[in-house]
Short mmCIF file of C-alpha atoms and ligand atoms in Angstrom, two decimals:
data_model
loop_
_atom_site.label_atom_id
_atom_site.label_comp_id
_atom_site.label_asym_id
_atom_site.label_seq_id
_atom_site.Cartn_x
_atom_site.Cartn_y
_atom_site.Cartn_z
CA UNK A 76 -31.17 -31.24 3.40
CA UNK A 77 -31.42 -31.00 -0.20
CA UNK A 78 -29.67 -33.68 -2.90
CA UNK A 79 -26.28 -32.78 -3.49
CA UNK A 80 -26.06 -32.63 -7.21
CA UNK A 81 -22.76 -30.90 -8.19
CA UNK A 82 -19.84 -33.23 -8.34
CA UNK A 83 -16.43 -31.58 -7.23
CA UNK A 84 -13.26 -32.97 -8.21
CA UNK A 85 -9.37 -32.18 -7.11
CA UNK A 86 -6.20 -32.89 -6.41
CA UNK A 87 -2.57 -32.01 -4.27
CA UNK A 88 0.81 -33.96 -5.79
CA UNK A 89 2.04 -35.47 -2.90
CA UNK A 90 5.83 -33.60 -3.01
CA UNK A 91 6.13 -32.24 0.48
CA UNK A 92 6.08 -29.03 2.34
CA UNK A 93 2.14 -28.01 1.54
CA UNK A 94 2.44 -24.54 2.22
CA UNK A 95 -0.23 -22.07 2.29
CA UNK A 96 -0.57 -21.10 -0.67
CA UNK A 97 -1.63 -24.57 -1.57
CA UNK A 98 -4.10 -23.84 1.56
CA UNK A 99 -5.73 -20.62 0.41
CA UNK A 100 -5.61 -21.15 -3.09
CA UNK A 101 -7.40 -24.62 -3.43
CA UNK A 102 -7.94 -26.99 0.14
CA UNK A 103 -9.87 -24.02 2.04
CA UNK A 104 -12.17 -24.05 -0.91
CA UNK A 105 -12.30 -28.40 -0.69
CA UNK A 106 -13.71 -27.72 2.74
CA UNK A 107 -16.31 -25.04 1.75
CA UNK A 108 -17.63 -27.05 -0.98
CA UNK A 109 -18.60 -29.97 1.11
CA UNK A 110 -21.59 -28.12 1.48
CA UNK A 111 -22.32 -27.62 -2.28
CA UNK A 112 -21.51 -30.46 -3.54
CA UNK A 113 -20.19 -34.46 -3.92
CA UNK A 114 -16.53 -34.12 -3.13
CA UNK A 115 -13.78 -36.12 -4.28
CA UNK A 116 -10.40 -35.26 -3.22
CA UNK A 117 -7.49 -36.84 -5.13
CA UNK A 118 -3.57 -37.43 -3.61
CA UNK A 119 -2.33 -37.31 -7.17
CA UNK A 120 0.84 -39.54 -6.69
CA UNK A 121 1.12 -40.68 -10.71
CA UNK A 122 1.43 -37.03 -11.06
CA UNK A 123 4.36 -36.47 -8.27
CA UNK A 124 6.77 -38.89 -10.27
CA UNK A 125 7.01 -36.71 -13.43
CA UNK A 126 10.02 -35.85 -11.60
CA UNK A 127 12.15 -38.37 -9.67
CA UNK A 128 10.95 -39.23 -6.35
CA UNK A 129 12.39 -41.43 -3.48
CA UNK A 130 9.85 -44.22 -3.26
CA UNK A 131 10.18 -44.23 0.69
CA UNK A 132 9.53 -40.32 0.79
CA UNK A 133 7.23 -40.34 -1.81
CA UNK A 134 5.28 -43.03 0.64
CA UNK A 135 5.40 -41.02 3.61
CA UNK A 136 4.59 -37.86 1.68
CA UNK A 137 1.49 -39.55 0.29
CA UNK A 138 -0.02 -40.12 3.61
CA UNK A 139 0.82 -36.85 4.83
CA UNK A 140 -1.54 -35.35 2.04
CA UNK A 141 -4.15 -37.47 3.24
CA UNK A 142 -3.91 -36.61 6.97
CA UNK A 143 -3.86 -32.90 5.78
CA UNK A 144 -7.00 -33.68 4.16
CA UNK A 145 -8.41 -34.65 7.08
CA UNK A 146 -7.01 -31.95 9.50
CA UNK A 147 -8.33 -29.17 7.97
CA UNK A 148 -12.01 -30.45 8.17
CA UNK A 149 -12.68 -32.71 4.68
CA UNK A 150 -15.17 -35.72 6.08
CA UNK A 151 -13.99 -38.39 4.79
CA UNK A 152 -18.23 -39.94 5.32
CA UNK A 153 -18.87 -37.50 2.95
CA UNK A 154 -15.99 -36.57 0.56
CA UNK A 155 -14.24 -39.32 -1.10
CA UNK A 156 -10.37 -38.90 -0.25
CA UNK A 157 -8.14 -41.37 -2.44
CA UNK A 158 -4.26 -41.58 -3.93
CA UNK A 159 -4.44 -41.62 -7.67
CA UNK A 160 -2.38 -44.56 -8.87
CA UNK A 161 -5.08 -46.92 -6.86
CA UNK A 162 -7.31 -46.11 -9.49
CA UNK A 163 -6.26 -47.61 -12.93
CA UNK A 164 -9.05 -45.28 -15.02
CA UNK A 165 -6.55 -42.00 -14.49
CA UNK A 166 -4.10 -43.53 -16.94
CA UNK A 167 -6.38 -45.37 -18.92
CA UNK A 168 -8.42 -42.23 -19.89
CA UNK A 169 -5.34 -40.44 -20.02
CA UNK A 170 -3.92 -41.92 -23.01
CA UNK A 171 -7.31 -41.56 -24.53
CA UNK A 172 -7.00 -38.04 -24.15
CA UNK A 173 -3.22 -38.04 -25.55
CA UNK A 174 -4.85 -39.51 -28.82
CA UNK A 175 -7.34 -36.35 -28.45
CA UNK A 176 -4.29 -33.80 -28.03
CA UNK A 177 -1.69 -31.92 -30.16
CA UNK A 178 1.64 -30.98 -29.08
CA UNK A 179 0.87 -27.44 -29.89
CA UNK A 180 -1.56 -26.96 -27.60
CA UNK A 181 0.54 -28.86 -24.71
CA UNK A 182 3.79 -26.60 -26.13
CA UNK A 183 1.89 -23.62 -25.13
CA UNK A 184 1.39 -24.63 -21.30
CA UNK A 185 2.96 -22.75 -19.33
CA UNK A 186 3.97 -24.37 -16.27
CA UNK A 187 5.64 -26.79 -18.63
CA UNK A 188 7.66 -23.72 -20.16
CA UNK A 189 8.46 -22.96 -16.69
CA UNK A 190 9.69 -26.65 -15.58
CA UNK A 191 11.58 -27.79 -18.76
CA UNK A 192 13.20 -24.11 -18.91
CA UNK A 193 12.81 -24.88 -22.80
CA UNK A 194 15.54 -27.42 -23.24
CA UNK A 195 14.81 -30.45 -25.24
CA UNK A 196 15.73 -32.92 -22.63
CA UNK A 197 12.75 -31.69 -20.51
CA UNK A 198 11.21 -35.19 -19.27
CA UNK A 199 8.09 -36.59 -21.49
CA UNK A 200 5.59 -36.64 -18.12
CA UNK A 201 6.18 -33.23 -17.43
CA UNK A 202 4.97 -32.56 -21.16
CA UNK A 203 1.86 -34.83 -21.19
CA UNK A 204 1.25 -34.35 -17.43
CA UNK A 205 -1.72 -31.84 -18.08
CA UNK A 206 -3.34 -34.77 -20.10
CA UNK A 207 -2.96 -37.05 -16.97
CA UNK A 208 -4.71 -33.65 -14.52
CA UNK A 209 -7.80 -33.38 -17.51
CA UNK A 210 -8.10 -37.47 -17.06
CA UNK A 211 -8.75 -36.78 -13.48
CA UNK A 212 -11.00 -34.44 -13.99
CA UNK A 213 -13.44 -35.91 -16.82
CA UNK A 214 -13.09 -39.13 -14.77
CA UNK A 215 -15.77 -38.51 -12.34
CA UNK A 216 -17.91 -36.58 -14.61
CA UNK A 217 -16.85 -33.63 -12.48
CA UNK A 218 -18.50 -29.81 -12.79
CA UNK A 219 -16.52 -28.10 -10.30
CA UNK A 220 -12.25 -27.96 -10.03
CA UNK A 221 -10.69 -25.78 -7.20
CA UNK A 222 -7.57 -25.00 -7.80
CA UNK A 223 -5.44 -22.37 -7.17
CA UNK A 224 -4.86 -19.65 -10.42
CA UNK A 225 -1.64 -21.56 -11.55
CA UNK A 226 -3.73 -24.30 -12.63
CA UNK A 227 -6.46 -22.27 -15.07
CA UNK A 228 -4.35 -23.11 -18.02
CA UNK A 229 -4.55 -26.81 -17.69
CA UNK A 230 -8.14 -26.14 -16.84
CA UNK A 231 -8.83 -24.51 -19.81
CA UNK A 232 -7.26 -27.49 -21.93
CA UNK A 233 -9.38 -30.06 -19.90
CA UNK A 234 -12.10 -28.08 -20.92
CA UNK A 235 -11.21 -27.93 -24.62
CA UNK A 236 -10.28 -31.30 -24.70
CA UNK A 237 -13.95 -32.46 -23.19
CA UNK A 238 -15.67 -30.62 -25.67
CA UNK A 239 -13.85 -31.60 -28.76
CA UNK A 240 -14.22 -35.24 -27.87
CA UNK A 241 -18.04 -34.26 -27.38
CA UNK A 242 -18.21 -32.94 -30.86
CA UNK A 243 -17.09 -36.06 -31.99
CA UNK A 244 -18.93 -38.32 -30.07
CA UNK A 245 -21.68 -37.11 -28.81
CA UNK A 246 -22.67 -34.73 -25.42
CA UNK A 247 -22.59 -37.65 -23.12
CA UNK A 248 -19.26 -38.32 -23.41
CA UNK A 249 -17.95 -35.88 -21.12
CA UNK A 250 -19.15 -33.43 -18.74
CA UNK A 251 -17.31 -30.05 -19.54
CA UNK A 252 -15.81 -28.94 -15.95
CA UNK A 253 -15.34 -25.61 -14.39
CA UNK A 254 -12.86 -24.10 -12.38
CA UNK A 255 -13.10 -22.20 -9.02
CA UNK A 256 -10.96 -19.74 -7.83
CA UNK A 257 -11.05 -17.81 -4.84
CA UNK A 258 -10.96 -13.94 -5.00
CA UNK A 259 -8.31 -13.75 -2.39
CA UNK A 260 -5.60 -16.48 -1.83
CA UNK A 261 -5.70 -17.55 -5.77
CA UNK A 262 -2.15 -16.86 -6.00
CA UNK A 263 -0.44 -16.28 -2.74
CA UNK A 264 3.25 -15.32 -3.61
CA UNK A 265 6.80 -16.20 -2.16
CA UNK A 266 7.59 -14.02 1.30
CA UNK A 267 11.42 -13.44 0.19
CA UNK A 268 10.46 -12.64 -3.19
CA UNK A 269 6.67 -11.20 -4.16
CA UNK A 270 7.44 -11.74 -8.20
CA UNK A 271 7.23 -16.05 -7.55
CA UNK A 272 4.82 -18.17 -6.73
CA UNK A 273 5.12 -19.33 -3.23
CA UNK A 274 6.06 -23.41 -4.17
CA UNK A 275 6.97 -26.36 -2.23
CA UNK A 276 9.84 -26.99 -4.20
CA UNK A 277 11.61 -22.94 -3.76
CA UNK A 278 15.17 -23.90 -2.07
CA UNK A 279 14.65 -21.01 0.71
CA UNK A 280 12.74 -22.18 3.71
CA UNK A 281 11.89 -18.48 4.02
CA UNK A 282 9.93 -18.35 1.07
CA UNK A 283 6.83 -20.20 2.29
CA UNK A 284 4.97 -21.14 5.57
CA UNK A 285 4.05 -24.82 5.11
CA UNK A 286 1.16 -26.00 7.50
CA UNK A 287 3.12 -27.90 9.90
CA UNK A 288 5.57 -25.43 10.49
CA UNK A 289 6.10 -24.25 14.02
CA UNK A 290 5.37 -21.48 15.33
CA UNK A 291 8.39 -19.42 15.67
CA UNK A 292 9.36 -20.77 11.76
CA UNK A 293 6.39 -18.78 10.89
CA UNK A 294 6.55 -16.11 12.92
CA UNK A 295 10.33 -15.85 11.73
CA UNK A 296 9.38 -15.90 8.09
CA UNK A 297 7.01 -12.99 7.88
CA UNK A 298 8.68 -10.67 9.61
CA UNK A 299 11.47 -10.93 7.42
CA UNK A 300 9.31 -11.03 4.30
CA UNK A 301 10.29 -8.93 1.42
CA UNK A 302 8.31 -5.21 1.21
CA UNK A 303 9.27 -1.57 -0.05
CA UNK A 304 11.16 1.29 1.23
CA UNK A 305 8.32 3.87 1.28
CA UNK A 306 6.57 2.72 4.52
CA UNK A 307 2.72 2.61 3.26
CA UNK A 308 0.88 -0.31 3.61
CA UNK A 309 -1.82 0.29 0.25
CA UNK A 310 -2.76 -2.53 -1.77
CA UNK A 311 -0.94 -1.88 -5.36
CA UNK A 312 0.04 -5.17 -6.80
CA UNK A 313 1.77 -4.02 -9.66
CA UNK A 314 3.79 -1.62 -7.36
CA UNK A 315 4.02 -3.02 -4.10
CA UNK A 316 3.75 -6.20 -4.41
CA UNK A 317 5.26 -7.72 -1.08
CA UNK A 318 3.04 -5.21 1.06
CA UNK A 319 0.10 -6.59 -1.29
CA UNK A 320 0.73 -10.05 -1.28
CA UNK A 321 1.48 -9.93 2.89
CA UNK A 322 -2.33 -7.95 2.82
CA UNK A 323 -3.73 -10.56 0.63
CA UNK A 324 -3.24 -13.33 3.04
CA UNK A 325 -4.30 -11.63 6.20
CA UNK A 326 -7.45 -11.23 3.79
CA UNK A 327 -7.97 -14.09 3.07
CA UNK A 328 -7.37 -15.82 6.77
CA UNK A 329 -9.04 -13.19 8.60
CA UNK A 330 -11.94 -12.56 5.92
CA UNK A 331 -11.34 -8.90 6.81
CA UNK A 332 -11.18 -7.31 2.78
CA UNK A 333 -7.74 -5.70 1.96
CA UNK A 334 -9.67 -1.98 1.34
CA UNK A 335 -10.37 -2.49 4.91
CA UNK A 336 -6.95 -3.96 6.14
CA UNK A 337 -5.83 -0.36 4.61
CA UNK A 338 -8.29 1.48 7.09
CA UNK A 339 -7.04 -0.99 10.06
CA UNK A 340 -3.38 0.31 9.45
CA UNK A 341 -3.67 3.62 7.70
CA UNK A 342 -0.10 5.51 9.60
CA UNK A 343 1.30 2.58 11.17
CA UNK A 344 4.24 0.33 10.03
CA UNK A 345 5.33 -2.80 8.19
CA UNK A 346 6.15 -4.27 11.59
CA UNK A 347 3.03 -3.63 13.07
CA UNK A 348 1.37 -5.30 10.37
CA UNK A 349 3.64 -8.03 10.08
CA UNK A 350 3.07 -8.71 13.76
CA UNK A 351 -0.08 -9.01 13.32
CA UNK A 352 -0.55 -11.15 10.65
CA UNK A 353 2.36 -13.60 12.27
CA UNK A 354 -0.39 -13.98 15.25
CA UNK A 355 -3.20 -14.65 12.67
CA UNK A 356 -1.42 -17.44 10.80
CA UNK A 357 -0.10 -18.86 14.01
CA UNK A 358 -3.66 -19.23 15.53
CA UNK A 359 -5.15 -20.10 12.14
CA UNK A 360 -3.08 -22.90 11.52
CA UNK A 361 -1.99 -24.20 15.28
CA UNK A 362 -5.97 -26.69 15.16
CA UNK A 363 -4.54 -27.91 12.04
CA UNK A 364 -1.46 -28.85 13.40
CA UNK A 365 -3.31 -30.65 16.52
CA UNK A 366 -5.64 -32.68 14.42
CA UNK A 367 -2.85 -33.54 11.87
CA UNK A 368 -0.89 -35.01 14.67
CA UNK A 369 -3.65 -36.69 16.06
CA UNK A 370 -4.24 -38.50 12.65
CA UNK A 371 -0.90 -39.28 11.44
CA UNK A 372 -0.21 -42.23 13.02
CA UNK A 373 -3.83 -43.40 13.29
CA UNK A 374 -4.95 -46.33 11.77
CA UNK A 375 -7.92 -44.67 10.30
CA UNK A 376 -5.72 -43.32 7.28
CA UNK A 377 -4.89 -46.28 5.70
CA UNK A 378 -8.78 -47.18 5.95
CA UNK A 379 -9.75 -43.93 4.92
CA UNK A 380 -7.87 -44.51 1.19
CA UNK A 381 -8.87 -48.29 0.97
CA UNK A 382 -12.10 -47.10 1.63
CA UNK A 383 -11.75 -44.18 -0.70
CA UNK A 384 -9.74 -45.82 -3.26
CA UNK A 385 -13.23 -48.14 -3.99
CA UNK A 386 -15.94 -45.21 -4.60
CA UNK A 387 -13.82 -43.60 -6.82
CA UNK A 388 -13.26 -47.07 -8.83
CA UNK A 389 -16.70 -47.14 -8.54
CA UNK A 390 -17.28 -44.55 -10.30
CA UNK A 391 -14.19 -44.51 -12.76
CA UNK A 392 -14.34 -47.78 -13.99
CA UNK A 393 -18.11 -46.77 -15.19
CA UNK A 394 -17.00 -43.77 -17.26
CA UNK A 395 -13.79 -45.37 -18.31
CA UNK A 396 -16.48 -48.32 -20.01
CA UNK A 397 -18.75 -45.51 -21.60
CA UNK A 398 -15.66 -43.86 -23.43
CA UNK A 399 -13.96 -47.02 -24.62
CA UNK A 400 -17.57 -47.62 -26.06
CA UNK A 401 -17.65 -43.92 -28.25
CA UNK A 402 -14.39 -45.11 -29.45
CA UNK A 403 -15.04 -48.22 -30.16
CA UNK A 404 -12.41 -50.12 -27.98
CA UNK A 405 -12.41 -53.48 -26.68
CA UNK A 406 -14.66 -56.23 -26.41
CA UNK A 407 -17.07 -55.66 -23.33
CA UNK A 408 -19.84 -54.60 -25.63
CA UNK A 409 -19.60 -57.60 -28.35
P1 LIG B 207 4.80 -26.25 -6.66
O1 LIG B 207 4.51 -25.30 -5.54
O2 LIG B 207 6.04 -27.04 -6.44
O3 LIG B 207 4.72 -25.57 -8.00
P2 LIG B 207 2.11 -27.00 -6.46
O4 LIG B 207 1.97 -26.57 -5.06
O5 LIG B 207 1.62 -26.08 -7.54
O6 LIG B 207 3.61 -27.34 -6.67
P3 LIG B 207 0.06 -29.00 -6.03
O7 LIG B 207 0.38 -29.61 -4.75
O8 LIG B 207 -0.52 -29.98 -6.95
O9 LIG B 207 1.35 -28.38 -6.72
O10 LIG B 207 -0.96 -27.80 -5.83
C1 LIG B 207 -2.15 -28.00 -5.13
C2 LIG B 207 -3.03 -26.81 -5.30
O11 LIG B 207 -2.46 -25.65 -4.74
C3 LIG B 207 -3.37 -26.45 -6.77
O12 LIG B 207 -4.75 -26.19 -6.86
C4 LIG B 207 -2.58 -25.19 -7.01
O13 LIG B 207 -3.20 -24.35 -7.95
C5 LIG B 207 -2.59 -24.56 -5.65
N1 LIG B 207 -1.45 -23.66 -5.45
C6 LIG B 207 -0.13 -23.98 -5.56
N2 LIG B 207 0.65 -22.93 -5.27
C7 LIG B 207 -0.19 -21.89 -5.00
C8 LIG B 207 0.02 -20.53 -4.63
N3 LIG B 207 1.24 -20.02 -4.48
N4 LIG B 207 -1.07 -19.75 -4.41
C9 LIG B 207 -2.33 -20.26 -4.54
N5 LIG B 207 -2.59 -21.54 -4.89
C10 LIG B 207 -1.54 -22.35 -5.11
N1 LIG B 208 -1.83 -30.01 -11.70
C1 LIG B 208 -2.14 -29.67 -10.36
C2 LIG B 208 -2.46 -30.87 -9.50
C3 LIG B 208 -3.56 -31.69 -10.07
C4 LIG B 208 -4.95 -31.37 -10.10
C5 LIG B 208 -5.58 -32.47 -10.77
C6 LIG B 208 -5.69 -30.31 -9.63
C7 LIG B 208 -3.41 -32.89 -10.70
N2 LIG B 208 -4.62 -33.35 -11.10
C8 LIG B 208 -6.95 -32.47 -10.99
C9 LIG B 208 -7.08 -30.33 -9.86
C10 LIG B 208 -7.69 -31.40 -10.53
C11 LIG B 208 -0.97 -28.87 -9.83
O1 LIG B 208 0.10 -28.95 -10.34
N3 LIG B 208 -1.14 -28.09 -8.83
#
């Protein structure tokens, strides 16, 4: 086998209901990349309390990230699966990066425009919070970020943000990161209404499909997902986009292109499709659901993170001493 050489960071806030959007978009990709590359896979808890949380949920939620982690295939031998607030270097660097920032440039971002709805009351984490996601990132000298399309904003800043602190300091400083997006799945939108994001937080349960639900929850939820009156199924985004974004998930689960989803069911109808793709998402994620439950309760878990939690400190704690010494901070070096 040849030397893994690329280093592949990410992360999923541990706030519930993991739907699969989250799946398509970025943890199908943390599985494929085991192959290509180092993996670290981040439970980014610090990240999850920009909003109030429940401590006791907030708990349970973490360590259902981490047995989804595990159920849909990451090896925790290989990959390096850990919660965020275990390592200290995430908000250490962070605040180095805050010095590094302007509030134009975090003004501009647009999930915070989305989440503060513009009001000046808006919570202070939710403005720095893309500071916090580039920490993680230039922590572990990553190259690679998958993430789902909603993150290439904050993915561009991390990459700003790496190379202006290289210009200042030197090339060595950081390791400018890329992001990887799938070409189907990217941005998987809400059932009930195909101009949202499918999110964990959307009040209707009808909305999403989150991994664990059951089968006739799922089954229940496309059928009744929002399409048009005029009966085609043709992949038009901009025109149809419930039909599209129903077509772009049976894509990207069955690996059958959408040109040739068309073909499958040129003259038939929404319900036949719909059907259809019900069964594929149903047998798709029912050995996810199996292994979850196996794992959830296991002991493993908790070693899994301990274990986790010290290779990424391992490395962290390295770059965290290598950028205090560009800027000249604290004593280790006198
Ligand atoms: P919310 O849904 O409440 O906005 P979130 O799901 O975006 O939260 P995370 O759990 O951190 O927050 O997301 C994990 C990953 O899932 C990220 O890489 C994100 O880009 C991706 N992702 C989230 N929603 C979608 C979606 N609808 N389609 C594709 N990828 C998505
Ligand atoms: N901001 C992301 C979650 C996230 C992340 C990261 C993703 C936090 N830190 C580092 C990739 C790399 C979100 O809201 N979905």
């Amino acid at each position: 086998m040849t030397e893994k050489t690329i280093r592949v960071f990410s992360g999923v806030q541990p706030t519930g209901n993991i739907h699969i959007g989250n799946y398509l978009g970025a943890l199908k990709q943390f599985v494929a990349l085991q192959e290509e590359g180092k993996c670290i896979y981040c439970i980014v808890d610090l990240h999850a309390v920009t909003l109030p949380k429940d401590p006791a949920e907030l708990r349970e939620n973490i360590l259902d990230v981490a047995a989804l982690y595990l159920a849909i295939g990451i090896d925790p031998k290989d990959a390096t699966i850990f919660v965020q607030s275990d390592v200290p270097g995430h908000a250490e660097l962070s605040w180095l990066l805050t010095c590094c920032s302007y509030t134009g440039e975090l003004s501009r971002m647009t999930q915070f425009k989305d989440k503060s709805r513009g009001g000046d009351s808006a919570p202070t984490g939710l403005f720095t919070y893309p500071l916090l996601m580039a920490a993680d990132i230039l922590l572990y000298d990553s190259d690679v970020v998958p993430v789902g399309q909603d993150q290439k904003q904050h993915i561009e800043l991390t990459r700003d943000l790496a190379v202006r602190i290289n210009n200042r300091f030197g090339d060595d400083t950081f390791v400018v990161p890329e992001g990887r997006f799938l070409k189907e799945g990217a941005r998987v939108m809400a059932l009930d209404d195909p101009a949202a994001k499918m999110s964990k937080s959307a009040e209707s349960e009808m909305s999403r499909i989150s991994l664990l639900d059951d089968e006739s929850k799922i089954k229940k939820a496309i059928m009744r997902a929002t399409t048009d009156s005029d009966g085609e199924i043709r992949y038009d985004a901009e025109n149809k986009p419930g039909v599209s974004n129903l077509l772009s998930i049976y894509s990207a689960f069955s690996g059958r292109s959408t040109a040739l989803l068309e073909k499958d069911y040129a003259g038939q109808g929404y319900g036949a499709l719909k059907k259809d793709l019900a069964e594929v998402v149903v047998l798709a994620l029912r050995p996810i659901r199996r292994q979850y439950d196996d794992i959830r309760g296991s002991q493993e878990l908790a070693l899994v993170l301990k274990d986790g939690a010290e290779r990424a400190n391992g490395i962290a704690e390295g770059v965290v001493q290598r950028v205090k010494d560009k800027f000249g901070l604290g004593t280790k070096r006198l």
